[in-house]
Short mmCIF file of C-alpha atoms in Angstrom, two decimals:
data_model
loop_
_atom_site.label_atom_id
_atom_site.label_comp_id
_atom_site.label_asym_id
_atom_site.label_seq_id
_atom_site.Cartn_x
_atom_site.Cartn_y
_atom_site.Cartn_z
CA MET A 34 19.44 -40.03 18.06
CA PRO A 35 18.38 -41.71 14.78
CA SER A 36 14.84 -40.99 13.69
CA ALA A 37 12.14 -43.65 13.85
CA LYS A 38 12.32 -43.92 10.07
CA THR A 39 16.10 -44.32 9.95
CA ASP A 40 16.05 -47.17 12.46
CA PHE A 41 13.14 -48.85 10.73
CA ILE A 42 14.67 -48.75 7.25
CA GLU A 43 17.95 -50.19 8.54
CA ARG A 44 16.20 -53.04 10.36
CA ILE A 45 13.83 -54.03 7.55
CA ARG A 46 16.52 -53.91 4.89
CA CYS A 47 18.70 -56.04 7.20
CA LEU A 48 15.78 -58.45 7.50
CA ASP A 49 15.62 -58.68 3.71
CA ALA A 50 19.31 -59.55 3.56
CA SER A 51 19.04 -62.02 6.43
CA ILE A 52 16.38 -64.16 4.80
CA GLU A 53 18.70 -64.72 1.83
CA THR A 54 21.47 -66.29 3.94
CA ASP A 55 22.09 -70.03 3.90
CA ALA A 56 21.60 -70.28 7.66
CA VAL A 57 17.83 -69.74 7.40
CA GLN A 58 17.22 -71.82 4.26
CA ASN A 59 16.17 -75.46 4.42
CA ARG A 60 18.42 -78.09 2.94
CA ALA A 61 17.75 -81.72 2.07
CA LEU A 62 15.46 -83.59 4.45
CA THR A 63 18.43 -85.64 5.64
CA GLU A 64 20.12 -82.51 7.08
CA ARG A 65 17.83 -82.46 10.09
CA GLU A 66 20.06 -80.48 12.42
CA HIS A 67 20.60 -77.64 9.94
CA ASN A 68 16.89 -77.51 9.12
CA SER A 69 15.95 -77.38 12.80
CA ILE A 70 18.35 -74.49 13.34
CA ALA A 71 17.05 -72.70 10.22
CA ARG A 72 13.48 -73.10 11.46
CA MET A 73 14.34 -71.57 14.83
CA LEU A 74 16.16 -68.69 13.15
CA ARG A 75 13.24 -67.98 10.84
CA ASN A 76 10.87 -67.94 13.80
CA GLY A 77 13.18 -65.44 15.47
CA LEU A 78 13.16 -63.28 12.35
CA ALA A 79 9.35 -63.36 12.28
CA VAL A 80 9.25 -62.05 15.85
CA VAL A 81 11.94 -59.39 15.38
CA SER A 82 10.55 -58.17 12.06
CA PHE A 83 7.10 -57.49 13.47
CA ALA A 84 8.64 -55.91 16.57
CA SER A 85 10.51 -53.53 14.27
CA LEU A 86 7.24 -52.36 12.73
CA GLU A 87 5.66 -51.94 16.17
CA ASP A 88 8.68 -49.97 17.36
CA TYR A 89 8.41 -47.70 14.32
CA ILE A 90 4.73 -46.94 15.01
CA LYS A 91 5.53 -46.13 18.64
CA LYS A 92 8.52 -43.91 17.89
CA ARG A 93 6.89 -42.14 14.93
CA SER A 94 3.86 -41.40 17.10
CA SER A 95 6.13 -39.93 19.78
CA GLU A 96 7.84 -37.77 17.18
CA ALA A 97 4.41 -36.63 16.00
CA MET A 98 3.58 -35.34 19.48
CA GLU A 99 6.72 -33.21 19.46
CA GLU A 100 5.78 -31.82 16.05
CA VAL A 101 2.20 -31.04 17.09
CA SER A 102 3.54 -29.26 20.17
CA ARG A 103 5.09 -26.70 17.82
CA CYS A 104 1.68 -25.71 16.42
CA THR A 105 0.59 -22.12 16.86
CA ILE A 106 -3.09 -23.04 17.14
CA ALA A 107 -4.72 -23.41 20.55
CA PHE A 108 -4.98 -26.85 22.11
CA ALA A 109 -8.77 -26.52 22.03
CA GLU A 110 -8.61 -26.26 18.22
CA LEU A 111 -6.78 -29.57 17.79
CA PRO A 112 -8.97 -32.47 16.59
CA GLU A 113 -11.23 -33.55 19.43
CA LYS A 114 -9.93 -37.12 19.47
CA LEU A 115 -6.37 -35.82 19.72
CA GLN A 116 -7.35 -33.62 22.65
CA ARG A 117 -8.85 -36.60 24.47
CA ALA A 118 -5.84 -38.78 23.75
CA ALA A 119 -3.40 -36.15 25.04
CA THR A 120 -5.25 -35.55 28.31
CA TYR A 121 -7.16 -38.25 30.17
CA GLU A 122 -6.72 -41.15 27.74
CA VAL A 123 -2.93 -40.96 28.04
CA LEU A 124 -3.21 -41.93 31.71
CA SER A 125 -3.55 -45.63 30.84
CA ALA A 126 -0.28 -45.43 28.90
CA LEU A 127 1.50 -43.71 31.78
CA ASN A 128 0.24 -46.36 34.19
CA TYR A 129 1.54 -49.13 31.93
CA GLN A 130 4.90 -47.43 31.40
CA LEU A 131 5.29 -46.97 35.15
CA SER A 132 5.11 -50.74 35.59
CA LEU A 133 8.17 -51.10 33.34
CA LEU A 134 10.33 -48.63 35.27
CA ASP A 135 12.49 -49.09 38.35
CA LYS A 136 10.89 -47.72 41.48
CA ASP A 137 13.46 -44.92 41.74
CA ASP A 138 12.69 -43.68 38.21
CA ARG A 139 8.91 -43.52 38.62
CA PRO A 140 8.51 -40.14 40.38
CA ALA A 141 10.50 -38.19 37.76
CA TYR A 142 8.72 -39.99 34.92
CA ILE A 143 5.22 -39.25 36.15
CA GLN A 144 6.10 -35.67 37.11
CA ASP A 145 7.43 -35.00 33.60
CA HIS A 146 4.36 -36.37 31.85
CA ALA A 147 1.94 -34.83 34.33
CA LEU A 148 3.44 -31.43 33.52
CA LYS A 149 2.85 -32.08 29.84
CA ILE A 150 -0.77 -33.00 30.43
CA SER A 151 -1.20 -29.90 32.56
CA SER A 152 0.37 -27.75 29.85
CA THR A 153 -2.59 -28.47 27.57
CA ALA A 154 -4.49 -25.89 29.60
CA THR A 155 -1.95 -23.22 28.59
CA PRO A 156 -1.09 -21.49 25.29
CA ASN A 157 2.33 -23.18 25.19
CA TYR A 158 1.39 -26.83 25.45
CA GLU A 159 3.73 -29.80 25.14
CA LEU A 160 2.09 -33.14 24.42
CA SER A 161 3.26 -36.34 26.05
CA SER A 162 5.42 -38.56 23.85
CA HIS A 163 3.39 -41.49 25.19
CA THR A 164 0.03 -40.17 24.02
CA PHE A 165 -0.34 -43.01 21.52
CA ALA A 166 0.73 -46.68 21.25
CA HIS A 167 2.30 -46.90 24.71
CA SER A 168 -0.51 -48.40 26.82
CA GLN A 169 0.45 -52.03 26.15
CA ALA A 170 3.35 -54.13 24.94
CA ASN A 171 1.99 -54.90 21.49
CA ILE A 172 0.30 -52.79 18.85
CA SER A 173 -2.92 -53.84 17.16
CA ASN A 174 -4.41 -52.69 13.90
CA THR A 175 -7.04 -50.85 15.97
CA ILE A 176 -4.36 -48.76 17.68
CA ILE A 177 -2.87 -47.71 14.34
CA GLY A 178 -6.30 -46.79 13.03
CA ASP A 179 -7.12 -44.81 16.17
CA ILE A 180 -3.90 -42.79 15.89
CA LEU A 181 -4.79 -41.64 12.38
CA LYS A 182 -8.44 -41.06 13.28
CA SER A 183 -7.17 -38.67 15.96
CA PHE A 184 -5.62 -36.68 13.11
CA ASN A 185 -8.82 -36.47 11.05
CA VAL A 186 -7.96 -39.32 8.69
CA GLU A 187 -11.08 -40.91 7.27
CA ASP A 188 -11.19 -44.74 7.39
CA PRO A 189 -7.41 -44.98 7.99
CA TRP A 190 -6.66 -48.54 6.88
CA ARG A 191 -8.57 -48.09 3.63
CA GLN A 192 -6.61 -44.91 2.90
CA MET A 193 -3.34 -46.63 3.78
CA SER A 194 -4.20 -49.54 1.49
CA GLN A 195 -4.96 -47.14 -1.36
CA ILE A 196 -1.65 -45.30 -0.92
CA SER A 197 0.24 -48.59 -0.82
CA SER A 198 -1.49 -49.74 -4.00
CA ASN A 199 -0.74 -46.42 -5.71
CA LEU A 200 2.94 -46.86 -4.87
CA GLY A 201 2.97 -50.42 -6.19
CA LEU A 202 3.95 -51.87 -2.82
CA THR A 203 0.86 -54.06 -2.52
CA ALA A 204 -1.97 -54.97 -4.85
CA THR A 205 -5.56 -54.62 -3.74
CA LEU A 206 -5.11 -56.45 -0.44
CA SER A 207 -6.19 -54.71 2.75
CA LEU A 208 -3.22 -53.56 4.80
CA ALA A 209 -5.33 -54.14 7.91
CA GLU A 210 -5.64 -57.84 7.03
CA ILE A 211 -1.95 -57.99 6.16
CA PHE A 212 -1.09 -56.49 9.55
CA LYS A 213 -3.36 -58.97 11.36
CA SER A 214 -1.76 -61.91 9.53
CA ALA A 215 1.73 -60.69 10.39
CA SER A 216 0.70 -60.28 14.02
CA LEU A 217 -0.63 -63.85 14.15
CA ARG A 218 2.56 -65.13 12.49
CA ARG A 219 4.64 -63.32 15.11
CA HIS A 220 2.51 -64.73 17.93
CA LYS A 221 2.80 -68.28 16.58
CA ALA A 222 6.55 -67.99 16.04
CA ALA A 223 7.03 -66.72 19.60
CA HIS A 224 4.69 -69.05 21.46
CA VAL A 225 4.25 -72.28 19.48
CA ALA A 226 7.25 -74.57 19.90
CA GLY A 227 6.71 -76.38 16.63
CA ALA A 228 6.07 -73.29 14.52
CA ASP A 229 7.76 -73.15 11.14
CA THR A 230 7.73 -69.73 9.47
CA PRO A 231 8.29 -70.09 5.70
CA PRO A 232 11.10 -67.89 4.33
CA THR A 233 8.69 -66.62 1.67
CA ASP A 234 6.45 -65.18 4.40
CA ILE A 235 9.32 -63.19 5.87
CA LYS A 236 10.45 -62.04 2.43
CA GLN A 237 6.92 -60.83 1.67
CA PHE A 238 6.66 -59.07 5.02
CA VAL A 239 9.59 -56.84 4.04
CA LYS A 240 7.47 -55.21 1.34
CA GLU A 241 4.36 -55.25 3.53
CA ALA A 242 6.15 -53.59 6.45
CA PHE A 243 7.37 -50.81 4.18
CA ALA A 244 3.84 -50.41 2.81
CA ILE A 245 2.35 -49.99 6.28
CA ALA A 246 5.10 -47.68 7.55
CA ILE A 247 5.14 -45.40 4.50
CA SER A 248 1.38 -45.06 4.16
CA PHE A 249 1.01 -44.43 7.91
CA ASP A 250 3.73 -41.77 7.83
CA ALA A 251 2.34 -40.13 4.70
CA LEU A 252 -1.07 -39.56 6.27
CA LEU A 253 0.25 -38.62 9.71
CA SER A 254 2.80 -36.17 8.31
CA LYS A 255 0.20 -34.59 6.01
CA ALA A 256 -2.16 -34.05 8.96
CA ILE A 257 0.59 -32.51 11.09
CA HIS A 258 1.56 -30.22 8.23
CA LYS A 259 -2.02 -28.98 8.02
CA LEU A 260 -1.98 -28.26 11.76
CA LEU A 261 1.32 -26.43 11.51
CA GLU A 262 -0.01 -24.39 8.59
CA ASN A 263 -3.21 -23.69 10.54
CA ASP A 264 -5.22 -24.96 7.58
CA ASP A 265 -8.69 -23.53 8.16
CA ASP A 266 -10.68 -26.31 6.49
CA PHE A 267 -8.75 -29.01 8.32
CA VAL A 268 -8.59 -27.31 11.72
CA ARG A 269 -12.03 -25.71 11.96
CA ASN A 270 -14.31 -27.10 9.28
CA GLY A 271 -13.81 -30.79 9.93
CA VAL A 272 -12.40 -31.69 6.51
CA LYS A 273 -10.97 -35.23 6.61
CA LEU A 274 -7.79 -36.53 5.02
CA ASN A 275 -7.79 -39.37 2.51
CA ALA A 276 -5.44 -41.06 0.07
CA ASN A 277 -6.23 -38.54 -2.67
CA ASP A 278 -4.55 -35.85 -0.57
CA ILE A 279 -1.20 -37.69 -0.85
CA GLU A 280 0.52 -36.79 -4.11
CA PHE A 281 3.77 -38.64 -4.69
CA ARG A 282 6.89 -39.23 -6.74
CA THR A 283 9.00 -42.38 -6.99
CA ILE A 284 12.52 -43.17 -8.12
CA LYS A 285 13.04 -46.64 -9.59
CA PHE A 286 15.79 -48.50 -11.43
CA VAL A 287 14.29 -49.45 -14.78
CA ASP A 288 16.13 -50.68 -17.91
CA ASN A 289 19.49 -50.03 -16.22
CA LYS A 290 18.68 -46.39 -15.57
CA TRP A 291 17.34 -44.38 -12.67
CA LYS A 292 13.92 -42.98 -13.46
CA GLU A 293 11.73 -40.50 -11.63
CA TYR A 294 7.98 -40.96 -11.92
CA ARG A 295 5.26 -38.59 -10.83
CA GLY A 296 2.13 -40.17 -9.39
CA SER A 297 0.90 -43.31 -11.12
CA SER A 298 2.25 -42.30 -14.54
CA VAL A 299 4.06 -45.07 -16.42
CA ARG A 300 6.15 -42.49 -18.29
CA ALA A 301 9.33 -41.32 -16.60
CA PHE A 302 9.44 -37.66 -15.62
CA ARG A 303 13.27 -37.71 -15.56
CA THR A 304 15.95 -40.29 -16.44
CA SER A 305 19.56 -40.40 -15.30
CA ASN A 306 22.54 -42.71 -14.82
CA ASP A 307 23.38 -40.86 -11.60
CA PHE A 308 21.20 -41.80 -8.63
CA ASP A 309 22.45 -38.96 -6.42
CA LEU A 310 21.62 -36.41 -9.11
CA ILE A 311 18.11 -37.64 -9.84
CA SER A 312 17.42 -38.08 -6.12
CA ARG A 313 18.52 -34.54 -5.32
CA GLU A 314 16.38 -33.05 -8.08
CA ALA A 315 13.35 -35.21 -7.20
CA ARG A 316 13.58 -34.14 -3.55
CA ARG A 317 13.61 -30.51 -4.62
CA ARG A 318 10.55 -30.98 -6.83
CA ALA A 319 8.73 -33.00 -4.16
CA ASN A 320 9.43 -30.29 -1.62
CA LEU A 321 8.10 -27.55 -3.90
CA SER A 322 4.98 -29.57 -4.71
CA LYS A 323 4.52 -30.90 -1.15
CA GLU A 324 4.68 -34.53 -2.23
CA LEU A 325 5.66 -37.89 -0.81
CA LEU A 326 8.89 -39.19 -2.34
CA VAL A 327 9.69 -42.92 -2.26
CA GLU A 328 13.03 -44.21 -3.53
CA PHE A 329 13.65 -47.83 -4.55
CA ASP A 330 17.00 -49.56 -5.03
CA GLU A 331 18.18 -51.63 -8.00
CA THR A 332 16.28 -54.69 -6.77
CA GLY A 333 13.01 -52.84 -6.28
CA LEU A 334 13.31 -52.70 -2.49
CA VAL A 335 12.48 -49.44 -0.74
CA ARG A 336 15.66 -47.59 0.20
CA GLY A 337 13.97 -44.57 1.77
CA TRP A 338 11.12 -42.07 1.70
CA GLU A 339 10.45 -38.44 2.51
CA CYS A 340 7.17 -36.73 3.28
CA GLN A 341 7.97 -33.37 1.69
CA TYR A 342 5.10 -31.34 3.11
#
């Protein structure tokens, strides 16, 4: 099964290509039928694009529960908010998910997740994949913040915004406000018959969606790595994660060459005409230094990322 990240990258890059097609662009005012169709298609893209981001948050959170379940530390040493989420707070998610299932599938579903909740009282615990982001149909900015708070991330949206700014994906805008605006745009496109989503809004959301997904993953993956390593300060001394803990490298196409940059430096660390070569070497260096690696394509669009912790 493709990872949450693989699916997300494919969908958002497809969105970027879709908004460039003639079918979603307005023509002269006299071409009313085409423009009406284009408007409907753009509204559909606004709904699907935001749904893709929501789906990523849900699936990445489920993957995180599998990763945490491989920790060697006791359940009682996990962050307190994570403990609460994985025990009694998950019940609201299970109740909601039950309502979506056929009656015949409900007993097996609840038995499986009840066993996982019960396992938290044992040394070999397995956390429910529905611990986070599965208690309702849509995801709010509060839910995303609460997920990261459960992993000892301090002021999550501010840290995400800082990481996004460091990577050059967004300026100084708050990712929380960007997420709220995208959510409202989705709601309007889905429920207001006369809504007209500008193509520029969808084009901008491509970069914003990547910014949210990458910064969320960077912090979540870093926290999980600290749990897997049984980091004493993080596990027992209450040390919080912030954007400064995320060191990174980027690969960009500049002046007709592929260039690797470390951190916010404007000077290239490596230069090559061969993307595969520079990517392979950058991944090795990022892995050794436990860094986030973000790769951009020739147009400046994100092509992928790796949290090499």
